[in-house]
Amino acid sequence: IKIPKPAENSKFNFEKVSKRIHLDIASVNSAAIVLVSENKVVKSVRISAGGVAPVPAYLRKTSEFLTGKELTNGILAEAVKIADEEISPISDIRGSAGYKRKLLKRLILAHFAVLYPELINAGELI
């Protein structure tokens, strides 16, 4: 397995929602590696999600949509709509399908609020 080295200025974030903090299967989790240029344009992004499909998923369409766009709250609102179309959660002991959809939306928004607080107004995202 070869894992390419991330770009020098890229940032990584992982978010997880579960009943217990440690040693628990997540209801939903998500990871993102993002590189934003000095002029606020997303140069590269990869977002993955677990708990919202039969196996953990790379959100290809969402990542492609964000690439080349200026990072704004409005663009993120569009991105989470695309992410919602890419997933197929089921209702199970960890939560309903609708609940998992809402969690993933929040986790994607959290990536950018945590990584780029100077560009994203978290209060407006909710």
CSV table of C-alpha atoms in Angstrom, one decimal:
chain,number,residue,atom,x,y,z
A,1,ILE,CA,0.0,0.0,0.0
A,2,LYS,CA,1.4,3.4,-1.0
A,3,ILE,CA,0.0,6.5,0.7
A,4,PRO,CA,1.1,9.7,-0.9
A,5,LYS,CA,2.6,12.4,1.3
A,6,PRO,CA,0.2,15.2,1.8
A,7,ALA,CA,1.0,18.7,0.4
A,8,GLU,CA,3.1,20.7,2.8
A,9,ASN,CA,0.4,23.2,3.9
A,10,SER,CA,-2.5,20.7,3.9
A,11,LYS,CA,-4.5,20.3,7.1
A,12,PHE,CA,-6.2,17.1,8.5
A,13,ASN,CA,-9.2,16.7,10.7
A,14,PHE,CA,-11.1,13.6,12.0
A,15,GLU,CA,-14.5,13.8,13.6
A,16,LYS,CA,-16.4,10.9,15.3
A,17,VAL,CA,-19.8,10.6,17.0
A,18,SER,CA,-20.4,7.6,19.2
A,19,LYS,CA,-22.0,6.7,22.5
A,20,ARG,CA,-18.6,6.3,24.2
A,21,ILE,CA,-15.5,8.3,23.5
A,22,HIS,CA,-13.1,5.3,23.4
A,23,LEU,CA,-13.3,1.8,21.9
A,24,ASP,CA,-16.7,2.3,20.4
A,25,ILE,CA,-18.1,1.8,16.9
A,26,ALA,CA,-19.0,5.3,15.6
A,27,SER,CA,-22.5,6.2,14.6
A,28,VAL,CA,-20.8,8.3,12.0
A,29,ASN,CA,-17.3,9.5,11.5
A,30,SER,CA,-15.5,11.6,8.9
A,31,ALA,CA,-12.0,12.5,7.9
A,32,ALA,CA,-10.8,15.3,5.7
A,33,ILE,CA,-7.5,16.5,4.4
A,34,VAL,CA,-7.7,20.0,2.9
A,35,LEU,CA,-5.4,22.5,1.2
A,36,VAL,CA,-6.7,26.1,0.8
A,37,SER,CA,-4.6,28.7,-1.0
A,38,GLU,CA,-3.8,32.1,0.3
A,39,ASN,CA,-6.7,33.5,-1.8
A,40,LYS,CA,-9.2,31.2,0.0
A,41,VAL,CA,-9.6,28.7,-2.9
A,42,VAL,CA,-9.7,25.0,-2.1
A,43,LYS,CA,-6.7,23.6,-4.0
A,44,SER,CA,-7.3,20.0,-2.9
A,45,VAL,CA,-9.7,18.2,-0.6
A,46,ARG,CA,-10.5,14.6,0.2
A,47,ILE,CA,-13.4,13.7,2.5
A,48,SER,CA,-14.3,10.3,3.7
A,49,ALA,CA,-17.2,9.0,5.8
A,50,GLY,CA,-17.9,5.9,7.9
A,51,GLY,CA,-21.2,4.7,9.2
A,52,VAL,CA,-23.2,6.0,6.3
A,53,ALA,CA,-22.8,3.3,3.7
A,54,PRO,CA,-22.0,-0.5,3.7
A,55,VAL,CA,-18.3,0.3,3.9
A,56,PRO,CA,-16.4,3.6,4.7
A,57,ALA,CA,-16.7,5.8,1.7
A,58,TYR,CA,-14.6,8.4,-0.1
A,59,LEU,CA,-17.0,11.3,-0.9
A,60,ARG,CA,-15.6,11.8,-4.4
A,61,LYS,CA,-18.4,14.1,-5.8
A,62,THR,CA,-18.3,16.3,-2.7
A,63,SER,CA,-14.5,16.5,-2.9
A,64,GLU,CA,-14.6,17.3,-6.6
A,65,PHE,CA,-17.2,19.9,-6.1
A,66,LEU,CA,-15.2,21.8,-3.5
A,67,THR,CA,-11.9,21.7,-5.4
A,68,GLY,CA,-11.3,25.0,-7.1
A,69,LYS,CA,-14.0,26.9,-5.2
A,70,GLU,CA,-13.5,29.8,-2.8
A,71,LEU,CA,-14.1,28.5,0.7
A,72,THR,CA,-17.3,30.1,2.0
A,73,ASN,CA,-20.3,29.1,4.1
A,74,GLY,CA,-22.4,29.1,1.0
A,75,ILE,CA,-20.1,26.7,-0.9
A,76,LEU,CA,-20.1,24.4,2.2
A,77,ALA,CA,-23.9,24.4,2.3
A,78,GLU,CA,-23.9,23.2,-1.3
A,79,ALA,CA,-21.2,20.6,-0.6
A,80,VAL,CA,-23.2,19.0,2.2
A,81,LYS,CA,-26.1,18.6,-0.1
A,82,ILE,CA,-23.9,16.7,-2.6
A,83,ALA,CA,-22.5,14.6,0.3
A,84,ASP,CA,-26.1,13.7,1.3
A,85,GLU,CA,-26.6,12.3,-2.3
A,86,GLU,CA,-23.5,10.2,-2.1
A,87,ILE,CA,-24.4,8.2,1.1
A,88,SER,CA,-26.8,5.4,1.8
A,89,PRO,CA,-27.1,5.0,5.6
A,90,ILE,CA,-29.4,2.5,7.2
A,91,SER,CA,-31.3,2.6,10.4
A,92,ASP,CA,-29.6,0.4,13.0
A,93,ILE,CA,-28.7,0.3,16.7
A,94,ARG,CA,-26.3,3.3,16.2
A,95,GLY,CA,-29.1,5.6,14.9
A,96,SER,CA,-31.7,6.1,12.2
A,97,ALA,CA,-30.7,6.8,8.6
A,98,GLY,CA,-32.0,10.4,9.0
A,99,TYR,CA,-30.0,10.9,12.1
A,100,LYS,CA,-26.8,9.7,10.4
A,101,ARG,CA,-27.4,12.1,7.5
A,102,LYS,CA,-27.6,15.0,9.9
A,103,LEU,CA,-24.5,13.9,11.7
A,104,LEU,CA,-22.5,13.7,8.5
A,105,LYS,CA,-23.6,17.1,7.5
A,106,ARG,CA,-22.4,18.5,10.9
A,107,LEU,CA,-19.1,16.6,10.7
A,108,ILE,CA,-18.3,17.9,7.3
A,109,LEU,CA,-19.0,21.5,8.4
A,110,ALA,CA,-16.9,20.8,11.5
A,111,HIS,CA,-13.9,19.9,9.4
A,112,PHE,CA,-13.8,23.4,7.9
A,113,ALA,CA,-14.8,25.3,11.0
A,114,VAL,CA,-11.9,23.6,12.9
A,115,LEU,CA,-9.3,23.8,10.1
A,116,TYR,CA,-10.2,27.3,8.8
A,117,PRO,CA,-11.9,29.3,11.5
A,118,GLU,CA,-10.6,32.5,9.9
A,119,LEU,CA,-12.6,31.8,6.8
A,120,ILE,CA,-15.7,30.0,8.1
A,121,ASN,CA,-18.3,31.4,10.5
A,122,ALA,CA,-19.4,28.3,12.5
A,123,GLY,CA,-22.3,30.1,14.0
A,124,GLU,CA,-23.8,30.7,10.5
A,125,LEU,CA,-23.4,27.1,9.5
A,126,ILE,CA,-25.9,25.7,12.0
